[in-house]
PDB file of C-alpha atoms in Angstrom:
ATOM      1  CA  MET P  25     -78.669 -40.940 -84.832  1.00 69.00           C
ATOM      2  CA  ASN P  26     -79.413 -37.942 -87.303  1.00 75.00           C
ATOM      3  CA  ILE P  27     -80.086 -34.318 -87.350  1.00 77.00           C
ATOM      4  CA  TYR P  28     -83.909 -35.265 -87.437  1.00 78.00           C
ATOM      5  CA  ASP P  29     -83.432 -37.070 -83.995  1.00 85.00           C
ATOM      6  CA  ILE P  30     -81.119 -34.484 -82.480  1.00 88.00           C
ATOM      7  CA  ALA P  31     -84.047 -31.881 -83.085  1.00 87.00           C
ATOM      8  CA  LYS P  32     -86.648 -34.271 -81.599  1.00 90.00           C
ATOM      9  CA  LEU P  33     -84.618 -35.062 -78.444  1.00 92.00           C
ATOM     10  CA  SER P  34     -83.452 -31.258 -78.078  1.00 93.00           C
ATOM     11  CA  GLY P  35     -87.231 -30.151 -78.524  1.00 93.00           C
ATOM     12  CA  VAL P  36     -86.271 -27.654 -81.192  1.00 92.00           C
ATOM     13  CA  SER P  37     -86.636 -27.124 -85.120  1.00 88.00           C
ATOM     14  CA  ILE P  38     -84.400 -28.917 -87.822  1.00 80.00           C
ATOM     15  CA  ALA P  39     -83.611 -25.573 -88.858  1.00 80.00           C
ATOM     16  CA  THR P  40     -82.536 -24.470 -85.216  1.00 87.00           C
ATOM     17  CA  VAL P  41     -80.450 -27.311 -84.864  1.00 85.00           C
ATOM     18  CA  SER P  42     -78.482 -26.556 -88.337  1.00 77.00           C
ATOM     19  CA  HIS P  43     -77.966 -23.224 -86.776  1.00 80.00           C
ATOM     20  CA  VAL P  44     -76.421 -24.488 -83.709  1.00 83.00           C
ATOM     21  CA  ILE P  45     -74.033 -26.789 -85.574  1.00 78.00           C
ATOM     22  CA  ASN P  46     -73.230 -24.092 -87.998  1.00 71.00           C
ATOM     23  CA  ASN P  47     -72.656 -21.302 -84.819  1.00 72.00           C
ATOM     24  CA  SER P  48     -75.232 -18.846 -86.039  1.00 74.00           C
ATOM     25  CA  PRO P  49     -75.935 -15.997 -84.068  1.00 80.00           C
ATOM     26  CA  LYS P  50     -79.489 -16.493 -84.633  1.00 83.00           C
ATOM     27  CA  VAL P  51     -79.582 -18.854 -81.696  1.00 89.00           C
ATOM     28  CA  SER P  52     -79.297 -18.182 -78.262  1.00 91.00           C
ATOM     29  CA  GLU P  53     -76.657 -19.297 -76.325  1.00 90.00           C
ATOM     30  CA  LYS P  54     -78.847 -21.289 -73.755  1.00 92.00           C
ATOM     31  CA  THR P  55     -80.576 -23.237 -77.031  1.00 92.00           C
ATOM     32  CA  LYS P  56     -76.837 -23.657 -78.170  1.00 90.00           C
ATOM     33  CA  LYS P  57     -75.939 -25.550 -75.169  1.00 91.00           C
ATOM     34  CA  LYS P  58     -79.128 -27.655 -75.052  1.00 92.00           C
ATOM     35  CA  VAL P  59     -78.330 -28.774 -78.401  1.00 91.00           C
ATOM     36  CA  TRP P  60     -74.841 -29.337 -78.106  1.00 89.00           C
ATOM     37  CA  ASP P  61     -75.721 -31.023 -74.831  1.00 90.00           C
ATOM     38  CA  VAL P  62     -77.913 -33.617 -76.604  1.00 90.00           C
ATOM     39  CA  MET P  63     -75.387 -34.130 -79.602  1.00 86.00           C
ATOM     40  CA  ASN P  64     -72.886 -35.132 -76.807  1.00 85.00           C
ATOM     41  CA  GLU P  65     -75.136 -37.435 -74.901  1.00 87.00           C
ATOM     42  CA  TYR P  66     -75.390 -39.447 -77.981  1.00 85.00           C
ATOM     43  CA  ASP P  67     -72.033 -39.045 -79.633  1.00 77.00           C
ATOM     44  CA  TYR P  68     -73.377 -37.462 -82.531  1.00 78.00           C
ATOM     45  CA  THR P  69     -70.822 -35.830 -84.661  1.00 69.00           C
ATOM     46  CA  PRO P  70     -72.566 -33.528 -87.313  1.00 65.00           C
ATOM     47  CA  ASN P  71     -71.011 -33.525 -90.928  1.00 55.00           C
ATOM     48  CA  VAL P  72     -71.235 -30.090 -91.587  1.00 46.00           C
ATOM     49  CA  PHE P  73     -67.565 -29.379 -91.864  1.00 45.00           C
ATOM     50  CA  ALA P  74     -67.152 -29.231 -95.766  1.00 43.00           C
ATOM     51  CA  ARG P  75     -65.389 -26.056 -95.906  1.00 43.00           C
ATOM     52  CA  GLY P  76     -62.608 -26.728 -97.901  1.00 41.00           C
ATOM     53  CA  LEU P  77     -64.722 -27.107-100.990  1.00 43.00           C
ATOM     54  CA  GLY P  78     -66.268 -23.584 -99.967  1.00 44.00           C
ATOM     55  CA  LEU P  79     -65.243 -19.676-100.741  1.00 46.00           C
ATOM     56  CA  ASN P  80     -64.849 -19.375 -96.949  1.00 60.00           C
ATOM     57  CA  SER P  81     -61.706 -21.505 -96.862  1.00 73.00           C
ATOM     58  CA  VAL P  82     -58.222 -20.012 -96.258  1.00 81.00           C
ATOM     59  CA  LYS P  83     -56.706 -23.286 -96.907  1.00 91.00           C
ATOM     60  CA  THR P  84     -54.932 -23.085 -93.610  1.00 94.00           C
ATOM     61  CA  VAL P  85     -54.832 -25.861 -90.791  1.00 97.00           C
ATOM     62  CA  GLY P  86     -53.747 -24.638 -87.080  1.00 98.00           C
ATOM     63  CA  LEU P  87     -51.078 -27.191 -85.429  1.00 98.00           C
ATOM     64  CA  VAL P  88     -50.963 -27.039 -81.847  1.00 98.00           C
ATOM     65  CA  CYS P  89     -48.239 -28.733 -79.352  1.00 97.00           C
ATOM     66  CA  PRO P  90     -47.108 -28.216 -75.912  1.00 95.00           C
ATOM     67  CA  ASP P  91     -43.103 -27.865 -76.724  1.00 94.00           C
ATOM     68  CA  VAL P  92     -41.719 -28.166 -79.920  1.00 93.00           C
ATOM     69  CA  SER P  93     -38.162 -28.947 -78.545  1.00 92.00           C
ATOM     70  CA  ASP P  94     -39.756 -32.260 -77.585  1.00 91.00           C
ATOM     71  CA  ARG P  95     -38.322 -34.746 -80.148  1.00 90.00           C
ATOM     72  CA  TYR P  96     -41.735 -36.697 -80.639  1.00 92.00           C
ATOM     73  CA  MET P  97     -43.724 -33.575 -81.294  1.00 94.00           C
ATOM     74  CA  ALA P  98     -41.325 -31.791 -83.593  1.00 95.00           C
ATOM     75  CA  ASN P  99     -41.159 -34.990 -85.840  1.00 95.00           C
ATOM     76  CA  ALA P 100     -44.911 -34.862 -85.722  1.00 97.00           C
ATOM     77  CA  ILE P 101     -45.296 -31.370 -86.530  1.00 98.00           C
ATOM     78  CA  ALA P 102     -42.597 -31.698 -89.550  1.00 98.00           C
ATOM     79  CA  TYR P 103     -44.831 -34.909 -90.851  1.00 98.00           C
ATOM     80  CA  LEU P 104     -48.123 -32.911 -90.290  1.00 98.00           C
ATOM     81  CA  GLU P 105     -46.758 -29.950 -92.255  1.00 98.00           C
ATOM     82  CA  LYS P 106     -45.453 -31.933 -95.002  1.00 97.00           C
ATOM     83  CA  ASN P 107     -48.632 -34.210 -95.439  1.00 98.00           C
ATOM     84  CA  LEU P 108     -50.797 -30.688 -95.430  1.00 98.00           C
ATOM     85  CA  ARG P 109     -48.752 -29.281 -98.053  1.00 97.00           C
ATOM     86  CA  LYS P 110     -49.690 -32.045-100.392  1.00 96.00           C
ATOM     87  CA  TYR P 111     -53.343 -30.893-100.342  1.00 95.00           C
ATOM     88  CA  GLY P 112     -52.564 -27.485-100.655  1.00 94.00           C
ATOM     89  CA  TYR P 113     -52.840 -26.344 -97.170  1.00 96.00           C
ATOM     90  CA  ASP P 114     -50.826 -23.704 -95.122  1.00 95.00           C
ATOM     91  CA  SER P 115     -50.089 -24.709 -91.238  1.00 97.00           C
ATOM     92  CA  ILE P 116     -49.872 -22.199 -88.556  1.00 97.00           C
ATOM     93  CA  LEU P 117     -48.187 -23.305 -85.590  1.00 98.00           C
ATOM     94  CA  MET P 118     -48.921 -22.478 -81.708  1.00 98.00           C
ATOM     95  CA  CYS P 119     -46.831 -23.827 -78.815  1.00 97.00           C
ATOM     96  CA  SER P 120     -49.250 -24.111 -75.758  1.00 97.00           C
ATOM     97  CA  GLY P 121     -46.950 -25.297 -73.338  1.00 95.00           C
ATOM     98  CA  PHE P 122     -48.522 -27.948 -70.847  1.00 92.00           C
ATOM     99  CA  ASP P 123     -50.746 -25.562 -68.576  1.00 93.00           C
ATOM    100  CA  TYR P 124     -54.490 -25.336 -69.101  1.00 93.00           C
ATOM    101  CA  GLU P 125     -54.739 -21.631 -69.708  1.00 94.00           C
ATOM    102  CA  GLY P 126     -51.811 -21.842 -72.466  1.00 96.00           C
ATOM    103  CA  LYS P 127     -54.031 -24.825 -74.126  1.00 96.00           C
ATOM    104  CA  VAL P 128     -56.981 -22.481 -73.801  1.00 95.00           C
ATOM    105  CA  GLU P 129     -55.127 -19.290 -75.491  1.00 97.00           C
ATOM    106  CA  ALA P 130     -53.733 -21.412 -78.256  1.00 97.00           C
ATOM    107  CA  VAL P 131     -56.513 -22.641 -79.518  1.00 97.00           C
ATOM    108  CA  LYS P 132     -58.280 -19.212 -79.262  1.00 95.00           C
ATOM    109  CA  ILE P 133     -55.589 -17.373 -81.026  1.00 96.00           C
ATOM    110  CA  LEU P 134     -55.958 -19.928 -84.088  1.00 96.00           C
ATOM    111  CA  LEU P 135     -59.776 -19.720 -84.452  1.00 94.00           C
ATOM    112  CA  ASP P 136     -59.329 -15.943 -84.482  1.00 91.00           C
ATOM    113  CA  ARG P 137     -57.268 -16.476 -87.390  1.00 89.00           C
ATOM    114  CA  ARG P 138     -60.373 -18.088 -89.306  1.00 87.00           C
ATOM    115  CA  ILE P 139     -58.540 -21.102 -89.611  1.00 94.00           C
ATOM    116  CA  ASP P 140     -60.315 -24.405 -91.465  1.00 93.00           C
ATOM    117  CA  ALA P 141     -59.328 -27.245 -89.064  1.00 96.00           C
ATOM    118  CA  MET P 142     -56.888 -27.727 -86.260  1.00 98.00           C
ATOM    119  CA  ILE P 143     -54.554 -30.913 -85.370  1.00 98.00           C
ATOM    120  CA  LEU P 144     -53.000 -31.274 -81.653  1.00 98.00           C
ATOM    121  CA  VAL P 145     -50.210 -33.244 -80.848  1.00 97.00           C
ATOM    122  CA  GLY P 146     -49.910 -34.859 -77.962  1.00 93.00           C
ATOM    123  CA  SER P 147     -52.094 -37.150 -75.536  1.00 91.00           C
ATOM    124  CA  HIS P 148     -51.801 -33.950 -72.799  1.00 90.00           C
ATOM    125  CA  TYR P 149     -54.898 -32.573 -74.864  1.00 93.00           C
ATOM    126  CA  ALA P 150     -56.944 -35.213 -73.970  1.00 89.00           C
ATOM    127  CA  GLY P 151     -57.279 -33.750 -70.357  1.00 75.00           C
ATOM    128  CA  ASP P 152     -56.773 -35.517 -67.006  1.00 61.00           C
ATOM    129  CA  CYS P 153     -59.432 -33.187 -64.858  1.00 47.00           C
ATOM    130  CA  GLY P 154     -62.611 -34.383 -66.241  1.00 50.00           C
ATOM    131  CA  GLN P 155     -64.918 -33.083 -68.708  1.00 52.00           C
ATOM    132  CA  ASN P 156     -64.140 -29.348 -67.343  1.00 60.00           C
ATOM    133  CA  ASP P 157     -60.507 -29.862 -68.643  1.00 82.00           C
ATOM    134  CA  ILE P 158     -61.495 -30.662 -72.190  1.00 90.00           C
ATOM    135  CA  GLN P 159     -64.281 -27.972 -72.818  1.00 90.00           C
ATOM    136  CA  TYR P 160     -62.273 -25.488 -74.652  1.00 94.00           C
ATOM    137  CA  LEU P 161     -61.908 -28.264 -77.556  1.00 95.00           C
ATOM    138  CA  GLN P 162     -65.688 -29.190 -77.057  1.00 92.00           C
ATOM    139  CA  ASP P 163     -66.244 -25.518 -77.819  1.00 93.00           C
ATOM    140  CA  ALA P 164     -63.536 -25.066 -80.941  1.00 95.00           C
ATOM    141  CA  ALA P 165     -65.212 -28.295 -82.402  1.00 94.00           C
ATOM    142  CA  GLN P 166     -68.315 -26.532 -82.665  1.00 91.00           C
ATOM    143  CA  LYS P 167     -66.374 -24.134 -85.246  1.00 92.00           C
ATOM    144  CA  VAL P 168     -64.065 -26.214 -87.188  1.00 94.00           C
ATOM    145  CA  PRO P 169     -63.170 -30.049 -87.161  1.00 95.00           C
ATOM    146  CA  VAL P 170     -60.403 -31.001 -84.579  1.00 97.00           C
ATOM    147  CA  VAL P 171     -58.086 -33.862 -84.907  1.00 98.00           C
ATOM    148  CA  LEU P 172     -56.130 -35.189 -81.824  1.00 98.00           C
ATOM    149  CA  MET P 173     -53.375 -37.040 -82.228  1.00 97.00           C
ATOM    150  CA  ASN P 174     -52.159 -39.388 -79.863  1.00 94.00           C
ATOM    151  CA  GLY P 175     -54.910 -39.077 -77.568  1.00 93.00           C
ATOM    152  CA  TYR P 176     -58.616 -39.618 -76.733  1.00 94.00           C
ATOM    153  CA  ILE P 177     -61.736 -37.886 -76.032  1.00 93.00           C
ATOM    154  CA  ARG P 178     -65.156 -38.472 -76.724  1.00 91.00           C
ATOM    155  CA  VAL P 179     -66.466 -34.939 -78.078  1.00 90.00           C
ATOM    156  CA  PRO P 180     -68.453 -34.456 -81.516  1.00 90.00           C
ATOM    157  CA  GLY P 181     -66.271 -32.937 -83.861  1.00 91.00           C
ATOM    158  CA  VAL P 182     -62.952 -34.097 -82.458  1.00 96.00           C
ATOM    159  CA  TYR P 183     -61.294 -36.714 -84.411  1.00 97.00           C
ATOM    160  CA  CYS P 184     -58.777 -38.956 -82.529  1.00 97.00           C
ATOM    161  CA  ILE P 185     -55.796 -40.836 -84.189  1.00 98.00           C
ATOM    162  CA  LEU P 186     -53.452 -42.747 -81.872  1.00 97.00           C
ATOM    163  CA  THR P 187     -51.689 -45.848 -81.127  1.00 98.00           C
ATOM    164  CA  ASP P 188     -52.326 -48.718 -78.960  1.00 98.00           C
ATOM    165  CA  ASN P 189     -49.918 -47.825 -76.226  1.00 98.00           C
ATOM    166  CA  TYR P 190     -51.345 -50.368 -74.009  1.00 98.00           C
ATOM    167  CA  LYS P 191     -50.883 -53.770 -75.666  1.00 99.00           C
ATOM    168  CA  ALA P 192     -47.364 -52.362 -76.787  1.00 99.00           C
ATOM    169  CA  VAL P 193     -46.280 -52.318 -73.400  1.00 99.00           C
ATOM    170  CA  TYR P 194     -48.272 -55.005 -72.186  1.00 99.00           C
ATOM    171  CA  ASP P 195     -46.988 -57.449 -75.043  1.00 99.00           C
ATOM    172  CA  THR P 196     -43.322 -55.870 -74.329  1.00 99.00           C
ATOM    173  CA  VAL P 197     -43.603 -56.470 -70.550  1.00 99.00           C
ATOM    174  CA  CYS P 198     -45.185 -60.134 -71.071  1.00 99.00           C
ATOM    175  CA  ASN P 199     -41.873 -60.736 -73.365  1.00 99.00           C
ATOM    176  CA  LEU P 200     -39.353 -59.703 -70.683  1.00 99.00           C
ATOM    177  CA  ILE P 201     -41.032 -62.169 -68.265  1.00 99.00           C
ATOM    178  CA  GLU P 202     -40.954 -64.955 -70.476  1.00 98.00           C
ATOM    179  CA  ALA P 203     -36.984 -64.162 -70.900  1.00 98.00           C
ATOM    180  CA  GLY P 204     -36.789 -64.447 -67.345  1.00 98.00           C
ATOM    181  CA  ARG P 205     -37.279 -60.890 -66.139  1.00 98.00           C
ATOM    182  CA  LYS P 206     -39.129 -60.644 -62.766  1.00 98.00           C
ATOM    183  CA  LYS P 207     -38.054 -57.191 -61.557  1.00 98.00           C
ATOM    184  CA  ILE P 208     -39.092 -54.977 -64.049  1.00 99.00           C
ATOM    185  CA  VAL P 209     -39.067 -51.281 -63.643  1.00 99.00           C
ATOM    186  CA  PHE P 210     -41.358 -48.772 -65.380  1.00 99.00           C
ATOM    187  CA  LEU P 211     -40.268 -45.203 -65.761  1.00 99.00           C
ATOM    188  CA  TYR P 212     -42.734 -42.223 -67.011  1.00 98.00           C
ATOM    189  CA  ASP P 213     -42.678 -38.391 -66.848  1.00 94.00           C
ATOM    190  CA  ALA P 214     -46.301 -37.302 -66.936  1.00 89.00           C
ATOM    191  CA  ASN P 215     -50.053 -38.466 -66.144  1.00 88.00           C
ATOM    192  CA  SER P 216     -51.188 -38.143 -69.604  1.00 90.00           C
ATOM    193  CA  TYR P 217     -53.687 -40.109 -71.359  1.00 92.00           C
ATOM    194  CA  SER P 218     -50.969 -41.926 -73.655  1.00 95.00           C
ATOM    195  CA  THR P 219     -48.528 -42.453 -70.304  1.00 95.00           C
ATOM    196  CA  THR P 220     -51.750 -43.843 -68.185  1.00 95.00           C
ATOM    197  CA  LYS P 221     -52.295 -46.545 -71.062  1.00 97.00           C
ATOM    198  CA  LYS P 222     -48.688 -47.732 -70.994  1.00 98.00           C
ATOM    199  CA  LEU P 223     -48.606 -47.897 -67.380  1.00 98.00           C
ATOM    200  CA  GLU P 224     -51.794 -49.794 -67.359  1.00 98.00           C
ATOM    201  CA  GLY P 225     -50.111 -52.371 -69.746  1.00 99.00           C
ATOM    202  CA  TYR P 226     -47.340 -52.545 -67.645  1.00 99.00           C
ATOM    203  CA  GLN P 227     -49.596 -53.088 -64.547  1.00 99.00           C
ATOM    204  CA  ASP P 228     -51.720 -55.930 -66.406  1.00 99.00           C
ATOM    205  CA  ALA P 229     -48.946 -57.624 -67.728  1.00 99.00           C
ATOM    206  CA  LEU P 230     -47.347 -58.213 -64.559  1.00 99.00           C
ATOM    207  CA  ILE P 231     -50.734 -59.327 -62.689  1.00 99.00           C
ATOM    208  CA  ASP P 232     -51.409 -61.831 -65.817  1.00 99.00           C
ATOM    209  CA  ASN P 233     -48.141 -63.336 -65.122  1.00 99.00           C
ATOM    210  CA  GLY P 234     -48.416 -63.759 -61.400  1.00 98.00           C
ATOM    211  CA  LEU P 235     -46.126 -61.043 -60.422  1.00 98.00           C
ATOM    212  CA  LYS P 236     -47.084 -58.230 -57.845  1.00 98.00           C
ATOM    213  CA  VAL P 237     -46.946 -54.789 -58.812  1.00 98.00           C
ATOM    214  CA  GLN P 238     -44.422 -52.763 -56.708  1.00 97.00           C
ATOM    215  CA  GLU P 239     -45.117 -49.351 -56.171  1.00 97.00           C
ATOM    216  CA  ALA P 240     -41.290 -48.626 -55.928  1.00 97.00           C
ATOM    217  CA  TYR P 241     -40.751 -49.948 -59.453  1.00 98.00           C
ATOM    218  CA  LYS P 242     -43.113 -47.460 -61.086  1.00 98.00           C
ATOM    219  CA  VAL P 243     -40.964 -44.479 -61.109  1.00 98.00           C
ATOM    220  CA  LEU P 244     -42.113 -40.856 -61.802  1.00 97.00           C
ATOM    221  CA  MET P 245     -39.197 -38.708 -63.260  1.00 97.00           C
ATOM    222  CA  PRO P 246     -37.965 -35.824 -65.526  1.00 95.00           C
ATOM    223  CA  ASN P 247     -37.919 -36.983 -69.187  1.00 94.00           C
ATOM    224  CA  ASN P 248     -34.232 -36.062 -69.230  1.00 95.00           C
ATOM    225  CA  VAL P 249     -31.237 -38.482 -69.750  1.00 97.00           C
ATOM    226  CA  LEU P 250     -28.848 -37.315 -66.975  1.00 97.00           C
ATOM    227  CA  LYS P 251     -31.789 -36.415 -64.547  1.00 97.00           C
ATOM    228  CA  ALA P 252     -33.129 -39.911 -65.165  1.00 97.00           C
ATOM    229  CA  ARG P 253     -29.836 -41.523 -64.373  1.00 98.00           C
ATOM    230  CA  ASP P 254     -29.355 -39.624 -61.268  1.00 98.00           C
ATOM    231  CA  LEU P 255     -32.674 -40.526 -59.812  1.00 97.00           C
ATOM    232  CA  LEU P 256     -31.937 -44.155 -60.262  1.00 97.00           C
ATOM    233  CA  VAL P 257     -28.747 -43.482 -58.594  1.00 97.00           C
ATOM    234  CA  LYS P 258     -30.469 -41.704 -55.530  1.00 97.00           C
ATOM    235  CA  LYS P 259     -33.190 -44.495 -55.308  1.00 96.00           C
ATOM    236  CA  LYS P 260     -30.948 -47.526 -55.487  1.00 95.00           C
ATOM    237  CA  LEU P 261     -33.540 -50.085 -56.934  1.00 95.00           C
ATOM    238  CA  ASP P 262     -33.005 -53.382 -57.947  1.00 95.00           C
ATOM    239  CA  PHE P 263     -34.069 -54.603 -61.191  1.00 98.00           C
ATOM    240  CA  ASP P 264     -33.099 -56.700 -63.991  1.00 98.00           C
ATOM    241  CA  ALA P 265     -35.398 -54.880 -66.448  1.00 99.00           C
ATOM    242  CA  VAL P 266     -36.524 -51.393 -67.465  1.00 99.00           C
ATOM    243  CA  ILE P 267     -39.293 -49.934 -69.888  1.00 99.00           C
ATOM    244  CA  ALA P 268     -39.966 -46.178 -70.141  1.00 99.00           C
ATOM    245  CA  SER P 269     -42.491 -44.096 -71.640  1.00 98.00           C
ATOM    246  CA  ASP P 270     -40.042 -42.327 -73.573  1.00 97.00           C
ATOM    247  CA  ASP P 271     -36.378 -42.832 -75.070  1.00 98.00           C
ATOM    248  CA  ALA P 272     -34.665 -40.280 -72.967  1.00 97.00           C
ATOM    249  CA  MET P 273     -35.227 -41.930 -69.555  1.00 98.00           C
ATOM    250  CA  ALA P 274     -34.497 -45.285 -71.321  1.00 99.00           C
ATOM    251  CA  VAL P 275     -31.449 -44.190 -72.248  1.00 98.00           C
ATOM    252  CA  GLY P 276     -30.721 -42.561 -68.561  1.00 98.00           C
ATOM    253  CA  ALA P 277     -31.073 -45.853 -66.908  1.00 98.00           C
ATOM    254  CA  LEU P 278     -28.647 -47.596 -69.264  1.00 98.00           C
ATOM    255  CA  LYS P 279     -26.253 -44.859 -68.271  1.00 98.00           C
ATOM    256  CA  TYR P 280     -27.199 -45.836 -64.647  1.00 98.00           C
ATOM    257  CA  VAL P 281     -26.682 -49.513 -65.444  1.00 98.00           C
ATOM    258  CA  HIS P 282     -23.413 -49.080 -67.062  1.00 97.00           C
ATOM    259  CA  GLN P 283     -22.577 -47.111 -63.836  1.00 97.00           C
ATOM    260  CA  ILE P 284     -22.999 -49.852 -61.258  1.00 97.00           C
ATOM    261  CA  ASN P 285     -21.192 -51.929 -63.288  1.00 97.00           C
ATOM    262  CA  LYS P 286     -23.716 -54.337 -64.703  1.00 98.00           C
ATOM    263  CA  SER P 287     -23.952 -55.972 -68.335  1.00 98.00           C
ATOM    264  CA  ILE P 288     -26.615 -55.271 -70.816  1.00 98.00           C
ATOM    265  CA  PRO P 289     -28.682 -57.150 -71.609  1.00 98.00           C
ATOM    266  CA  GLU P 290     -26.987 -60.188 -69.714  1.00 98.00           C
ATOM    267  CA  ASP P 291     -27.728 -58.463 -66.386  1.00 98.00           C
ATOM    268  CA  VAL P 292     -30.473 -55.944 -67.471  1.00 99.00           C
ATOM    269  CA  ASN P 293     -32.705 -55.526 -70.278  1.00 99.00           C
ATOM    270  CA  VAL P 294     -33.745 -51.817 -71.459  1.00 99.00           C
ATOM    271  CA  VAL P 295     -36.658 -50.931 -73.573  1.00 99.00           C
ATOM    272  CA  GLY P 296     -37.386 -47.289 -74.740  1.00 99.00           C
ATOM    273  CA  PHE P 297     -40.261 -45.951 -76.261  1.00 98.00           C
ATOM    274  CA  ASN P 298     -40.506 -43.884 -79.658  1.00 97.00           C
ATOM    275  CA  ASN P 299     -37.740 -45.226 -81.636  1.00 98.00           C
ATOM    276  CA  SER P 300     -35.783 -41.877 -81.634  1.00 96.00           C
ATOM    277  CA  GLU P 301     -32.220 -41.239 -82.833  1.00 96.00           C
ATOM    278  CA  LEU P 302     -31.405 -41.739 -79.449  1.00 97.00           C
ATOM    279  CA  CYS P 303     -31.594 -45.358 -79.817  1.00 98.00           C
ATOM    280  CA  VAL P 304     -28.838 -45.707 -82.204  1.00 98.00           C
ATOM    281  CA  CYS P 305     -26.768 -42.649 -80.282  1.00 96.00           C
ATOM    282  CA  CYS P 306     -25.887 -45.076 -77.192  1.00 97.00           C
ATOM    283  CA  TYR P 307     -24.271 -48.031 -76.174  1.00 96.00           C
ATOM    284  CA  PRO P 308     -25.313 -50.774 -76.568  1.00 98.00           C
ATOM    285  CA  GLU P 309     -27.962 -49.945 -79.240  1.00 99.00           C
ATOM    286  CA  MET P 310     -31.459 -49.736 -77.383  1.00 99.00           C
ATOM    287  CA  SER P 311     -34.457 -51.215 -78.401  1.00 99.00           C
ATOM    288  CA  SER P 312     -37.459 -49.545 -78.504  1.00 99.00           C
ATOM    289  CA  ILE P 313     -41.151 -49.428 -79.013  1.00 99.00           C
ATOM    290  CA  ASP P 314     -41.637 -47.241 -82.390  1.00 98.00           C
ATOM    291  CA  SER P 315     -45.078 -45.214 -81.645  1.00 96.00           C
ATOM    292  CA  GLN P 316     -45.559 -45.023 -85.696  1.00 97.00           C
ATOM    293  CA  GLU P 317     -45.768 -41.128 -85.564  1.00 95.00           C
ATOM    294  CA  GLU P 318     -45.203 -40.803 -89.682  1.00 97.00           C
ATOM    295  CA  GLU P 319     -47.909 -43.187 -90.335  1.00 98.00           C
ATOM    296  CA  LEU P 320     -49.881 -41.618 -87.698  1.00 97.00           C
ATOM    297  CA  SER P 321     -49.462 -38.030 -89.124  1.00 98.00           C
ATOM    298  CA  GLU P 322     -50.531 -39.316 -92.277  1.00 98.00           C
ATOM    299  CA  ILE P 323     -53.715 -40.714 -91.213  1.00 98.00           C
ATOM    300  CA  ALA P 324     -54.280 -37.565 -89.389  1.00 98.00           C
ATOM    301  CA  VAL P 325     -54.041 -35.215 -92.641  1.00 98.00           C
ATOM    302  CA  ASP P 326     -55.990 -37.763 -94.785  1.00 98.00           C
ATOM    303  CA  SER P 327     -58.868 -37.761 -92.021  1.00 97.00           C
ATOM    304  CA  LEU P 328     -58.838 -34.280 -91.819  1.00 97.00           C
ATOM    305  CA  ILE P 329     -59.146 -33.728 -95.505  1.00 96.00           C
ATOM    306  CA  LYS P 330     -61.941 -36.361 -95.742  1.00 95.00           C
ATOM    307  CA  VAL P 331     -63.744 -34.608 -93.141  1.00 93.00           C
ATOM    308  CA  LEU P 332     -63.275 -31.086 -94.828  1.00 91.00           C
ATOM    309  CA  ALA P 333     -64.727 -32.771 -98.018  1.00 89.00           C
ATOM    310  CA  GLY P 334     -67.794 -33.727 -96.069  1.00 87.00           C
ATOM    311  CA  LYS P 335     -66.795 -37.499 -95.984  1.00 90.00           C
ATOM    312  CA  SER P 336     -67.515 -39.622 -93.179  1.00 89.00           C
ATOM    313  CA  VAL P 337     -64.598 -40.413 -90.867  1.00 93.00           C
ATOM    314  CA  ARG P 338     -64.294 -42.735 -87.835  1.00 94.00           C
ATOM    315  CA  GLN P 339     -64.304 -40.674 -84.626  1.00 95.00           C
ATOM    316  CA  LYS P 340     -61.336 -42.814 -83.260  1.00 96.00           C
ATOM    317  CA  MET P 341     -58.973 -44.549 -85.026  1.00 97.00           C
ATOM    318  CA  GLU P 342     -56.130 -46.852 -83.459  1.00 97.00           C
ATOM    319  CA  ILE P 343     -53.072 -48.264 -84.989  1.00 98.00           C
ATOM    320  CA  PRO P 344     -50.549 -50.926 -83.436  1.00 98.00           C
ATOM    321  CA  CYS P 345     -46.838 -49.887 -82.593  1.00 98.00           C
ATOM    322  CA  LYS P 346     -43.590 -51.709 -83.679  1.00 98.00           C
ATOM    323  CA  PHE P 347     -41.107 -53.568 -81.308  1.00 99.00           C
ATOM    324  CA  ILE P 348     -37.466 -52.739 -82.851  1.00 99.00           C
ATOM    325  CA  LYS P 349     -35.148 -55.045 -81.644  1.00 99.00           C
ATOM    326  CA  ARG P 350     -31.785 -54.041 -81.117  1.00 99.00           C
ATOM    327  CA  ASN P 351     -29.039 -54.863 -78.768  1.00 98.00           C
ATOM    328  CA  THR P 352     -30.583 -54.372 -75.004  1.00 99.00           C
ATOM    329  CA  THR P 353     -33.075 -57.079 -74.871  1.00 99.00           C
ATOM    330  CA  GLN P 354     -32.966 -60.887 -75.290  1.00 97.00           C
ATOM    331  CA  PHE P 355     -36.276 -61.779 -76.871  1.00 95.00           C
TER     332      PHE P 355
END
């Protein structure tokens, strides 16, 4: 699929397609929509973002995250900013919050600043309400290249860099079962793209090992150590293993297990996610799945620089997570 095919399928000239790709005011909104609809249908990503070499570049990349106080997001922003500086790019940070309106406003503000490109951190930007939920990203990608870190959407001009969270959780649950664990609880705090993949991995691992998926063992809770502990106290679940979508909830589970006078890992195994500093600030030190955010950040920036230089980049790049064994598991 190339620009000639897009022109033919859209019923317009090649020049018109070029104008649409470059967001030229010479083309009506109706025609723009028709051309972009065809590009979306055929997953065509125009290679038109070689702005970093041009005179119009401001050498600035917009960074967007929902909440910079979140450990994962704060670290990712730091890694991204460091890698961008290696290429001579400054960055502007916007904290959008988690609501749709905040995301749209953050992206609009950055585009108004005439940035060269944009990187969004977190799978919350992948949307969970259908195509309309990501329309603002589709619009943004018609103006600048967009990188989505730790999420995936099929939109031309949006490049997705993520870890294989499904396989990471699937393999971990299989290992827990092989180690003799049958009553495995999954703790999560959101219905984002990333968490959904983790939940699918958890459920499929149980099913593939002949265990029933129990709704009571899928626990939605705040991503907070003490609130996670208190909710488990309230629910009084009987389990012999816990895997959480973030380390904070796993530490909350660890505190709960201590509170009911059970031993870790003899009675209960505990696994977190993200391999944050929390894992070595608790007792016993906690096993966790490393989400590779430093490597993800490096790949995200390297890919973006290639796009800005007019080079071809895959629309989706996925890397494996790593299991970090400490003292809360027996496999």
